[in-house]
């Protein structure tokens, strides 16, 4: 088997006996190179073990056990676990600050319009956040599918390693080497199990994010309903304001007519007073003459 670099962060090797091609992804090219070196070291160790086993078989004239000299698969190191141990999906959940609730008492028209604009801005912000969260959820769903495939590949690799341990235990002449390989394989299996546990926790976290997204959707629906209620209240206040303006205009017209009538009466009264004054002066003159 030969490990081949297919790109800066990905590599693969083929198992002709299982008719399977294995592929791994890494977080950096350094991790990929390190894994390739380890793979070559284990491959060389397996080749030397096979040669020594064949030499011993020839000296003792015992039946050859070719199954003991098969190529050893490289145990997976923590750096080779898909290169994603240090990567985490960004949190999309956002903390929403508490927003002021509209009062139940009647509001002036200008104040109510300001509240309506405020809720419209809040709704637009929430829609933008909801779109970002939806995109993040779609990306998380795709990652979950990819991780499930990787988990299945890890499980198959673990089963193959268990079988390999069993095969190595059957080779008595290589007891010390088998024990060393068994320890390494058991460690690799333990690391794979820990990786599986981490992936399961990540899946649970993504489920929690989906639940949070549903709660945000409910909040958006609630804000939409409140905005509709505010708009209806604005229409009612506009109707009341229009009615008050009509009443005020009518009252002003009535007051203007009353002022005009009062002014006319005052002018008539002034004329009468002037006439009475002239009449008094004339009477006084007549009295003086008589």
PDB file of C-alpha atoms in Angstrom:
ATOM      1  CA  UNK A   1       0.000   0.000   0.000  1.00  0.00           C
ATOM      2  CA  UNK A   2       1.171   3.507  -0.803  1.00  0.00           C
ATOM      3  CA  UNK A   3      -0.145   6.732   0.748  1.00  0.00           C
ATOM      4  CA  UNK A   4      -0.664   9.371  -1.941  1.00  0.00           C
ATOM      5  CA  UNK A   5      -1.127  13.134  -1.422  1.00  0.00           C
ATOM      6  CA  UNK A   6      -4.043  14.241  -3.570  1.00  0.00           C
ATOM      7  CA  UNK A   7      -3.877  17.903  -2.480  1.00  0.00           C
ATOM      8  CA  UNK A   8      -2.332  20.119   0.193  1.00  0.00           C
ATOM      9  CA  UNK A   9      -4.694  18.837   2.909  1.00  0.00           C
ATOM     10  CA  UNK A  10      -6.007  15.492   1.576  1.00  0.00           C
ATOM     11  CA  UNK A  11      -4.469  12.062   0.960  1.00  0.00           C
ATOM     12  CA  UNK A  12      -5.555   8.478   0.241  1.00  0.00           C
ATOM     13  CA  UNK A  13      -4.359   4.872   0.120  1.00  0.00           C
ATOM     14  CA  UNK A  14      -5.819   1.690  -1.407  1.00  0.00           C
ATOM     15  CA  UNK A  15      -6.305  -1.713   0.241  1.00  0.00           C
ATOM     16  CA  UNK A  16      -6.211  -4.256  -2.603  1.00  0.00           C
ATOM     17  CA  UNK A  17      -7.345  -7.093  -0.349  1.00  0.00           C
ATOM     18  CA  UNK A  18     -10.462  -5.235   0.765  1.00  0.00           C
ATOM     19  CA  UNK A  19     -10.854  -3.576  -2.652  1.00  0.00           C
ATOM     20  CA  UNK A  20     -11.278  -0.264  -0.818  1.00  0.00           C
ATOM     21  CA  UNK A  21      -9.772   3.222  -1.127  1.00  0.00           C
ATOM     22  CA  UNK A  22      -9.391   5.175   2.116  1.00  0.00           C
ATOM     23  CA  UNK A  23      -9.187   8.969   2.172  1.00  0.00           C
ATOM     24  CA  UNK A  24      -8.358  11.424   4.967  1.00  0.00           C
ATOM     25  CA  UNK A  25      -8.506  15.195   5.295  1.00  0.00           C
ATOM     26  CA  UNK A  26      -6.244  17.300   7.528  1.00  0.00           C
ATOM     27  CA  UNK A  27      -6.348  20.799   8.972  1.00  0.00           C
ATOM     28  CA  UNK A  28      -2.924  21.702   7.528  1.00  0.00           C
ATOM     29  CA  UNK A  29      -0.280  20.443   5.111  1.00  0.00           C
ATOM     30  CA  UNK A  30       2.076  19.858   8.073  1.00  0.00           C
ATOM     31  CA  UNK A  31      -0.318  17.296   9.566  1.00  0.00           C
ATOM     32  CA  UNK A  32      -0.653  15.603   6.180  1.00  0.00           C
ATOM     33  CA  UNK A  33       3.145  15.316   5.786  1.00  0.00           C
ATOM     34  CA  UNK A  34       3.501  13.983   9.318  1.00  0.00           C
ATOM     35  CA  UNK A  35       0.865  11.318   8.683  1.00  0.00           C
ATOM     36  CA  UNK A  36       2.581  10.320   5.406  1.00  0.00           C
ATOM     37  CA  UNK A  37       5.885   9.870   7.267  1.00  0.00           C
ATOM     38  CA  UNK A  38       4.235   7.721   9.945  1.00  0.00           C
ATOM     39  CA  UNK A  39       2.474   5.698   7.253  1.00  0.00           C
ATOM     40  CA  UNK A  40       5.806   5.009   5.511  1.00  0.00           C
ATOM     41  CA  UNK A  41       7.456   4.055   8.829  1.00  0.00           C
ATOM     42  CA  UNK A  42       4.755   1.506   9.654  1.00  0.00           C
ATOM     43  CA  UNK A  43       4.816   0.167   6.111  1.00  0.00           C
ATOM     44  CA  UNK A  44       8.606  -0.334   6.311  1.00  0.00           C
ATOM     45  CA  UNK A  45       8.262  -1.973   9.735  1.00  0.00           C
ATOM     46  CA  UNK A  46       5.646  -4.349   8.341  1.00  0.00           C
ATOM     47  CA  UNK A  47       7.928  -5.230   5.416  1.00  0.00           C
ATOM     48  CA  UNK A  48      10.867  -5.995   7.733  1.00  0.00           C
ATOM     49  CA  UNK A  49       8.630  -8.066   9.995  1.00  0.00           C
ATOM     50  CA  UNK A  50       7.440 -10.029   6.975  1.00  0.00           C
ATOM     51  CA  UNK A  51      11.009 -10.691   5.814  1.00  0.00           C
ATOM     52  CA  UNK A  52      12.097 -11.853   9.271  1.00  0.00           C
ATOM     53  CA  UNK A  53       9.038 -14.079   9.518  1.00  0.00           C
ATOM     54  CA  UNK A  54       9.805 -15.682   6.153  1.00  0.00           C
ATOM     55  CA  UNK A  55      13.443 -16.291   7.185  1.00  0.00           C
ATOM     56  CA  UNK A  56      12.350 -18.011  10.386  1.00  0.00           C
ATOM     57  CA  UNK A  57       9.799 -20.070   8.481  1.00  0.00           C
ATOM     58  CA  UNK A  58      12.497 -21.262   6.058  1.00  0.00           C
ATOM     59  CA  UNK A  59      14.876 -22.234   8.902  1.00  0.00           C
ATOM     60  CA  UNK A  60      12.251 -24.185  10.824  1.00  0.00           C
ATOM     61  CA  UNK A  61      10.695 -25.665   7.629  1.00  0.00           C
ATOM     62  CA  UNK A  62       7.256 -24.958   9.037  1.00  0.00           C
ATOM     63  CA  UNK A  63       4.312 -24.054   6.788  1.00  0.00           C
ATOM     64  CA  UNK A  64       4.396 -20.447   5.669  1.00  0.00           C
ATOM     65  CA  UNK A  65       1.787 -18.179   7.167  1.00  0.00           C
ATOM     66  CA  UNK A  66       1.484 -15.398   4.687  1.00  0.00           C
ATOM     67  CA  UNK A  67      -1.400 -13.862   6.586  1.00  0.00           C
ATOM     68  CA  UNK A  68       1.052 -12.771   9.301  1.00  0.00           C
ATOM     69  CA  UNK A  69       3.148 -10.818   6.820  1.00  0.00           C
ATOM     70  CA  UNK A  70       0.326  -8.753   5.387  1.00  0.00           C
ATOM     71  CA  UNK A  71       0.692  -5.050   5.097  1.00  0.00           C
ATOM     72  CA  UNK A  72      -0.064  -3.285   8.352  1.00  0.00           C
ATOM     73  CA  UNK A  73      -2.430  -0.420   8.202  1.00  0.00           C
ATOM     74  CA  UNK A  74      -1.137   2.766   9.723  1.00  0.00           C
ATOM     75  CA  UNK A  75      -2.779   3.618  13.059  1.00  0.00           C
ATOM     76  CA  UNK A  76      -4.467   6.915  12.979  1.00  0.00           C
ATOM     77  CA  UNK A  77      -2.834   9.601  15.055  1.00  0.00           C
ATOM     78  CA  UNK A  78      -4.793  12.451  16.656  1.00  0.00           C
ATOM     79  CA  UNK A  79      -3.397  14.720  13.962  1.00  0.00           C
ATOM     80  CA  UNK A  80      -4.891  12.457  11.269  1.00  0.00           C
ATOM     81  CA  UNK A  81      -8.474  12.450  12.522  1.00  0.00           C
ATOM     82  CA  UNK A  82      -9.798  14.392   9.563  1.00  0.00           C
ATOM     83  CA  UNK A  83      -7.868  17.473  10.625  1.00  0.00           C
ATOM     84  CA  UNK A  84     -10.968  18.903  12.209  1.00  0.00           C
ATOM     85  CA  UNK A  85     -10.335  18.539  15.972  1.00  0.00           C
ATOM     86  CA  UNK A  86      -9.510  22.214  16.250  1.00  0.00           C
ATOM     87  CA  UNK A  87     -12.291  23.352  13.966  1.00  0.00           C
ATOM     88  CA  UNK A  88     -15.739  24.167  15.206  1.00  0.00           C
ATOM     89  CA  UNK A  89     -18.888  25.385  13.404  1.00  0.00           C
ATOM     90  CA  UNK A  90     -19.463  29.145  14.305  1.00  0.00           C
ATOM     91  CA  UNK A  91     -22.306  29.848  16.650  1.00  0.00           C
ATOM     92  CA  UNK A  92     -25.228  31.611  14.847  1.00  0.00           C
ATOM     93  CA  UNK A  93     -27.242  32.050  17.883  1.00  0.00           C
ATOM     94  CA  UNK A  94     -27.418  35.655  18.684  1.00  0.00           C
ATOM     95  CA  UNK A  95     -28.427  37.281  21.931  1.00  0.00           C
ATOM     96  CA  UNK A  96     -31.447  39.430  21.448  1.00  0.00           C
ATOM     97  CA  UNK A  97     -31.709  42.452  23.715  1.00  0.00           C
ATOM     98  CA  UNK A  98     -35.110  42.932  25.382  1.00  0.00           C
ATOM     99  CA  UNK A  99     -37.253  45.313  23.397  1.00  0.00           C
ATOM    100  CA  UNK A 100     -39.767  47.786  24.850  1.00  0.00           C
ATOM    101  CA  UNK A 101     -43.385  46.680  24.637  1.00  0.00           C
ATOM    102  CA  UNK A 102     -45.961  49.153  23.285  1.00  0.00           C
ATOM    103  CA  UNK A 103     -48.150  50.679  25.996  1.00  0.00           C
ATOM    104  CA  UNK A 104     -51.836  49.866  26.163  1.00  0.00           C
ATOM    105  CA  UNK A 105     -52.909  53.497  26.734  1.00  0.00           C
ATOM    106  CA  UNK A 106     -53.824  55.824  23.908  1.00  0.00           C
ATOM    107  CA  UNK A 107     -50.717  57.453  22.366  1.00  0.00           C
ATOM    108  CA  UNK A 108     -50.386  60.655  20.376  1.00  0.00           C
ATOM    109  CA  UNK A 109     -50.199  60.116  16.642  1.00  0.00           C
ATOM    110  CA  UNK A 110     -46.548  61.235  16.329  1.00  0.00           C
ATOM    111  CA  UNK A 111     -45.429  58.941  19.177  1.00  0.00           C
ATOM    112  CA  UNK A 112     -47.330  55.996  17.710  1.00  0.00           C
ATOM    113  CA  UNK A 113     -45.678  56.550  14.318  1.00  0.00           C
ATOM    114  CA  UNK A 114     -42.257  56.461  15.997  1.00  0.00           C
ATOM    115  CA  UNK A 115     -43.138  53.169  17.673  1.00  0.00           C
ATOM    116  CA  UNK A 116     -44.271  51.760  14.326  1.00  0.00           C
ATOM    117  CA  UNK A 117     -40.970  52.733  12.676  1.00  0.00           C
ATOM    118  CA  UNK A 118     -39.093  51.208  15.614  1.00  0.00           C
ATOM    119  CA  UNK A 119     -40.855  47.866  15.230  1.00  0.00           C
ATOM    120  CA  UNK A 120     -40.333  47.943  11.457  1.00  0.00           C
ATOM    121  CA  UNK A 121     -36.579  48.400  12.004  1.00  0.00           C
ATOM    122  CA  UNK A 122     -36.563  45.596  14.560  1.00  0.00           C
ATOM    123  CA  UNK A 123     -38.402  43.308  12.148  1.00  0.00           C
ATOM    124  CA  UNK A 124     -35.971  44.091   9.314  1.00  0.00           C
ATOM    125  CA  UNK A 125     -32.997  43.320  11.595  1.00  0.00           C
ATOM    126  CA  UNK A 126     -34.584  40.077  12.701  1.00  0.00           C
ATOM    127  CA  UNK A 127     -35.241  39.069   9.094  1.00  0.00           C
ATOM    128  CA  UNK A 128     -31.561  39.651   8.264  1.00  0.00           C
ATOM    129  CA  UNK A 129     -30.425  37.626  11.267  1.00  0.00           C
ATOM    130  CA  UNK A 130     -32.873  34.881  10.353  1.00  0.00           C
ATOM    131  CA  UNK A 131     -31.455  34.704   6.809  1.00  0.00           C
ATOM    132  CA  UNK A 132     -27.895  34.409   8.155  1.00  0.00           C
ATOM    133  CA  UNK A 133     -28.969  31.744  10.615  1.00  0.00           C
ATOM    134  CA  UNK A 134     -30.766  29.805   7.867  1.00  0.00           C
ATOM    135  CA  UNK A 135     -27.576  29.800   5.763  1.00  0.00           C
ATOM    136  CA  UNK A 136     -25.549  28.629   8.771  1.00  0.00           C
ATOM    137  CA  UNK A 137     -28.069  25.857   9.448  1.00  0.00           C
ATOM    138  CA  UNK A 138     -27.885  24.667   5.833  1.00  0.00           C
ATOM    139  CA  UNK A 139     -24.098  24.542   6.086  1.00  0.00           C
ATOM    140  CA  UNK A 140     -24.339  22.716   9.433  1.00  0.00           C
ATOM    141  CA  UNK A 141     -26.733  20.162   7.922  1.00  0.00           C
ATOM    142  CA  UNK A 142     -24.244  19.459   5.133  1.00  0.00           C
ATOM    143  CA  UNK A 143     -21.458  19.079   7.725  1.00  0.00           C
ATOM    144  CA  UNK A 144     -23.600  16.643   9.723  1.00  0.00           C
ATOM    145  CA  UNK A 145     -24.047  14.438   6.638  1.00  0.00           C
ATOM    146  CA  UNK A 146     -20.306  14.520   5.970  1.00  0.00           C
ATOM    147  CA  UNK A 147     -19.530  13.666   9.596  1.00  0.00           C
ATOM    148  CA  UNK A 148     -21.938  10.729   9.513  1.00  0.00           C
ATOM    149  CA  UNK A 149     -20.070   9.368   6.500  1.00  0.00           C
ATOM    150  CA  UNK A 150     -16.775   9.874   8.320  1.00  0.00           C
ATOM    151  CA  UNK A 151     -18.167   8.146  11.420  1.00  0.00           C
ATOM    152  CA  UNK A 152     -19.141   5.150   9.300  1.00  0.00           C
ATOM    153  CA  UNK A 153     -15.627   5.076   7.808  1.00  0.00           C
ATOM    154  CA  UNK A 154     -14.100   5.256  11.303  1.00  0.00           C
ATOM    155  CA  UNK A 155     -16.275   2.369  12.454  1.00  0.00           C
ATOM    156  CA  UNK A 156     -15.189   0.255   9.482  1.00  0.00           C
ATOM    157  CA  UNK A 157     -11.560   1.153  10.194  1.00  0.00           C
ATOM    158  CA  UNK A 158     -12.004   0.169  13.853  1.00  0.00           C
ATOM    159  CA  UNK A 159     -13.470  -3.210  12.867  1.00  0.00           C
ATOM    160  CA  UNK A 160     -10.596  -3.794  10.456  1.00  0.00           C
ATOM    161  CA  UNK A 161      -8.101  -2.907  13.179  1.00  0.00           C
ATOM    162  CA  UNK A 162      -9.781  -5.336  15.588  1.00  0.00           C
ATOM    163  CA  UNK A 163      -9.472  -8.085  12.966  1.00  0.00           C
ATOM    164  CA  UNK A 164      -5.840  -7.155  12.428  1.00  0.00           C
ATOM    165  CA  UNK A 165      -5.181  -7.435  16.167  1.00  0.00           C
ATOM    166  CA  UNK A 166      -6.693 -10.920  16.128  1.00  0.00           C
ATOM    167  CA  UNK A 167      -4.484 -11.927  13.196  1.00  0.00           C
ATOM    168  CA  UNK A 168      -1.361 -10.606  14.893  1.00  0.00           C
ATOM    169  CA  UNK A 169      -2.175 -12.476  18.097  1.00  0.00           C
ATOM    170  CA  UNK A 170      -2.140 -15.745  16.100  1.00  0.00           C
ATOM    171  CA  UNK A 171       1.530 -15.289  15.130  1.00  0.00           C
ATOM    172  CA  UNK A 172       3.465 -16.708  18.115  1.00  0.00           C
ATOM    173  CA  UNK A 173       6.904 -16.057  16.608  1.00  0.00           C
ATOM    174  CA  UNK A 174       6.153 -12.358  16.523  1.00  0.00           C
ATOM    175  CA  UNK A 175       4.741 -12.094  20.055  1.00  0.00           C
ATOM    176  CA  UNK A 176       6.734  -9.021  21.060  1.00  0.00           C
ATOM    177  CA  UNK A 177       6.062  -7.187  17.795  1.00  0.00           C
ATOM    178  CA  UNK A 178       2.402  -8.165  17.938  1.00  0.00           C
ATOM    179  CA  UNK A 179       2.129  -6.865  21.483  1.00  0.00           C
ATOM    180  CA  UNK A 180       3.630  -3.542  20.435  1.00  0.00           C
ATOM    181  CA  UNK A 181       1.356  -3.291  17.401  1.00  0.00           C
ATOM    182  CA  UNK A 182      -1.621  -4.352  19.498  1.00  0.00           C
ATOM    183  CA  UNK A 183      -0.925  -1.567  21.981  1.00  0.00           C
ATOM    184  CA  UNK A 184      -0.687   0.979  19.185  1.00  0.00           C
ATOM    185  CA  UNK A 185      -3.835  -0.336  17.512  1.00  0.00           C
ATOM    186  CA  UNK A 186      -5.735  -0.299  20.804  1.00  0.00           C
ATOM    187  CA  UNK A 187      -4.610   3.289  21.321  1.00  0.00           C
ATOM    188  CA  UNK A 188      -5.785   4.140  17.809  1.00  0.00           C
ATOM    189  CA  UNK A 189      -9.125   2.467  18.487  1.00  0.00           C
ATOM    190  CA  UNK A 190      -9.469   4.476  21.701  1.00  0.00           C
ATOM    191  CA  UNK A 191      -8.687   7.677  19.809  1.00  0.00           C
ATOM    192  CA  UNK A 192     -11.303   6.752  17.191  1.00  0.00           C
ATOM    193  CA  UNK A 193     -13.869   6.146  19.922  1.00  0.00           C
ATOM    194  CA  UNK A 194     -13.061   9.540  21.454  1.00  0.00           C
ATOM    195  CA  UNK A 195     -13.419  11.131  18.026  1.00  0.00           C
ATOM    196  CA  UNK A 196     -16.789   9.445  17.590  1.00  0.00           C
ATOM    197  CA  UNK A 197     -17.861  10.834  20.946  1.00  0.00           C
ATOM    198  CA  UNK A 198     -16.749  14.354  19.947  1.00  0.00           C
ATOM    199  CA  UNK A 199     -18.686  14.111  16.682  1.00  0.00           C
ATOM    200  CA  UNK A 200     -21.797  12.931  18.511  1.00  0.00           C
ATOM    201  CA  UNK A 201     -21.531  15.908  20.882  1.00  0.00           C
ATOM    202  CA  UNK A 202     -21.147  18.203  17.866  1.00  0.00           C
ATOM    203  CA  UNK A 203     -24.303  16.729  16.323  1.00  0.00           C
ATOM    204  CA  UNK A 204     -26.188  17.367  19.583  1.00  0.00           C
ATOM    205  CA  UNK A 205     -24.946  20.966  19.583  1.00  0.00           C
ATOM    206  CA  UNK A 206     -26.184  21.443  16.020  1.00  0.00           C
ATOM    207  CA  UNK A 207     -29.578  20.067  17.029  1.00  0.00           C
ATOM    208  CA  UNK A 208     -29.661  22.648  19.828  1.00  0.00           C
ATOM    209  CA  UNK A 209     -28.855  25.400  17.312  1.00  0.00           C
ATOM    210  CA  UNK A 210     -31.753  24.222  15.145  1.00  0.00           C
ATOM    211  CA  UNK A 211     -34.073  24.460  18.177  1.00  0.00           C
ATOM    212  CA  UNK A 212     -32.763  27.986  18.844  1.00  0.00           C
ATOM    213  CA  UNK A 213     -33.463  28.894  15.231  1.00  0.00           C
ATOM    214  CA  UNK A 214     -37.044  27.754  15.666  1.00  0.00           C
ATOM    215  CA  UNK A 215     -37.367  29.956  18.749  1.00  0.00           C
ATOM    216  CA  UNK A 216     -36.052  32.930  16.747  1.00  0.00           C
ATOM    217  CA  UNK A 217     -38.638  32.185  14.072  1.00  0.00           C
ATOM    218  CA  UNK A 218     -41.376  32.257  16.720  1.00  0.00           C
ATOM    219  CA  UNK A 219     -40.039  35.602  17.999  1.00  0.00           C
ATOM    220  CA  UNK A 220     -40.081  36.978  14.457  1.00  0.00           C
ATOM    221  CA  UNK A 221     -43.708  35.893  14.042  1.00  0.00           C
ATOM    222  CA  UNK A 222     -44.578  37.528  17.375  1.00  0.00           C
ATOM    223  CA  UNK A 223     -42.926  40.816  16.337  1.00  0.00           C
ATOM    224  CA  UNK A 224     -44.767  40.690  13.019  1.00  0.00           C
ATOM    225  CA  UNK A 225     -48.079  40.331  14.834  1.00  0.00           C
ATOM    226  CA  UNK A 226     -47.214  43.223  17.181  1.00  0.00           C
ATOM    227  CA  UNK A 227     -46.292  45.389  14.205  1.00  0.00           C
ATOM    228  CA  UNK A 228     -49.661  44.660  12.601  1.00  0.00           C
ATOM    229  CA  UNK A 229     -51.407  45.611  15.853  1.00  0.00           C
ATOM    230  CA  UNK A 230     -49.447  48.893  15.984  1.00  0.00           C
ATOM    231  CA  UNK A 231     -50.410  49.663  12.373  1.00  0.00           C
ATOM    232  CA  UNK A 232     -54.084  49.042  13.165  1.00  0.00           C
ATOM    233  CA  UNK A 233     -53.803  51.334  16.210  1.00  0.00           C
ATOM    234  CA  UNK A 234     -52.162  53.997  14.060  1.00  0.00           C
ATOM    235  CA  UNK A 235     -55.092  53.881  11.660  1.00  0.00           C
ATOM    236  CA  UNK A 236     -57.515  54.303  14.570  1.00  0.00           C
ATOM    237  CA  UNK A 237     -55.510  57.268  15.889  1.00  0.00           C
ATOM    238  CA  UNK A 238     -55.434  58.818  12.419  1.00  0.00           C
ATOM    239  CA  UNK A 239     -59.223  58.551  12.257  1.00  0.00           C
ATOM    240  CA  UNK A 240     -59.578  60.125  15.701  1.00  0.00           C
ATOM    241  CA  UNK A 241     -57.171  62.913  14.753  1.00  0.00           C
ATOM    242  CA  UNK A 242     -59.104  63.645  11.564  1.00  0.00           C
ATOM    243  CA  UNK A 243     -62.376  63.813  13.517  1.00  0.00           C
ATOM    244  CA  UNK A 244     -60.815  66.179  16.085  1.00  0.00           C
ATOM    245  CA  UNK A 245     -59.480  68.424  13.312  1.00  0.00           C
ATOM    246  CA  UNK A 246     -62.959  68.650  11.762  1.00  0.00           C
ATOM    247  CA  UNK A 247     -64.493  69.515  15.136  1.00  0.00           C
ATOM    248  CA  UNK A 248     -61.822  72.131  15.784  1.00  0.00           C
ATOM    249  CA  UNK A 249     -62.380  73.720  12.378  1.00  0.00           C
ATOM    250  CA  UNK A 250     -66.150  73.825  12.969  1.00  0.00           C
ATOM    251  CA  UNK A 251     -65.658  75.364  16.427  1.00  0.00           C
ATOM    252  CA  UNK A 252     -63.306  77.997  15.014  1.00  0.00           C
ATOM    253  CA  UNK A 253     -65.843  78.892  12.317  1.00  0.00           C
ATOM    254  CA  UNK A 254     -68.605  79.256  14.933  1.00  0.00           C
ATOM    255  CA  UNK A 255     -66.376  81.457  17.112  1.00  0.00           C
ATOM    256  CA  UNK A 256     -65.497  83.634  14.106  1.00  0.00           C
ATOM    257  CA  UNK A 257     -69.189  84.101  13.277  1.00  0.00           C
ATOM    258  CA  UNK A 258     -69.924  84.959  16.921  1.00  0.00           C
ATOM    259  CA  UNK A 259     -67.134  87.557  16.919  1.00  0.00           C
ATOM    260  CA  UNK A 260     -68.469  89.107  13.715  1.00  0.00           C
ATOM    261  CA  UNK A 261     -72.009  89.337  15.171  1.00  0.00           C
ATOM    262  CA  UNK A 262     -70.676  90.801  18.395  1.00  0.00           C
ATOM    263  CA  UNK A 263     -68.646  93.361  16.451  1.00  0.00           C
ATOM    264  CA  UNK A 264     -71.729  94.361  14.467  1.00  0.00           C
ATOM    265  CA  UNK A 265     -73.750  94.791  17.675  1.00  0.00           C
ATOM    266  CA  UNK A 266     -70.983  96.905  19.181  1.00  0.00           C
ATOM    267  CA  UNK A 267     -70.955  99.150  16.121  1.00  0.00           C
ATOM    268  CA  UNK A 268     -74.769  99.559  16.317  1.00  0.00           C
ATOM    269  CA  UNK A 269     -74.514 100.251  20.042  1.00  0.00           C
ATOM    270  CA  UNK A 270     -71.824 102.890  19.432  1.00  0.00           C
ATOM    271  CA  UNK A 271     -74.093 104.570  16.858  1.00  0.00           C
ATOM    272  CA  UNK A 272     -77.025 104.610  19.287  1.00  0.00           C
ATOM    273  CA  UNK A 273     -74.844 106.006  22.054  1.00  0.00           C
ATOM    274  CA  UNK A 274     -73.599 108.737  19.682  1.00  0.00           C
ATOM    275  CA  UNK A 275     -77.190 109.612  18.735  1.00  0.00           C
ATOM    276  CA  UNK A 276     -78.233 109.721  22.393  1.00  0.00           C
ATOM    277  CA  UNK A 277     -75.298 111.987  23.158  1.00  0.00           C
ATOM    278  CA  UNK A 278     -76.307 114.410  20.391  1.00  0.00           C
ATOM    279  CA  UNK A 279     -79.906 114.303  21.598  1.00  0.00           C
ATOM    280  CA  UNK A 280     -78.796 115.090  25.154  1.00  0.00           C
ATOM    281  CA  UNK A 281     -76.644 117.993  23.948  1.00  0.00           C
ATOM    282  CA  UNK A 282     -79.553 119.410  21.920  1.00  0.00           C
ATOM    283  CA  UNK A 283     -81.909 119.115  24.896  1.00  0.00           C
ATOM    284  CA  UNK A 284     -79.377 120.827  27.102  1.00  0.00           C
ATOM    285  CA  UNK A 285     -79.091 123.712  24.626  1.00  0.00           C
ATOM    286  CA  UNK A 286     -82.873 124.053  24.471  1.00  0.00           C
ATOM    287  CA  UNK A 287     -83.060 124.208  28.237  1.00  0.00           C
ATOM    288  CA  UNK A 288     -80.426 126.912  28.329  1.00  0.00           C
ATOM    289  CA  UNK A 289     -82.271 129.004  25.746  1.00  0.00           C
ATOM    290  CA  UNK A 290     -85.539 128.717  27.557  1.00  0.00           C
TER     291      UNK A 290
END
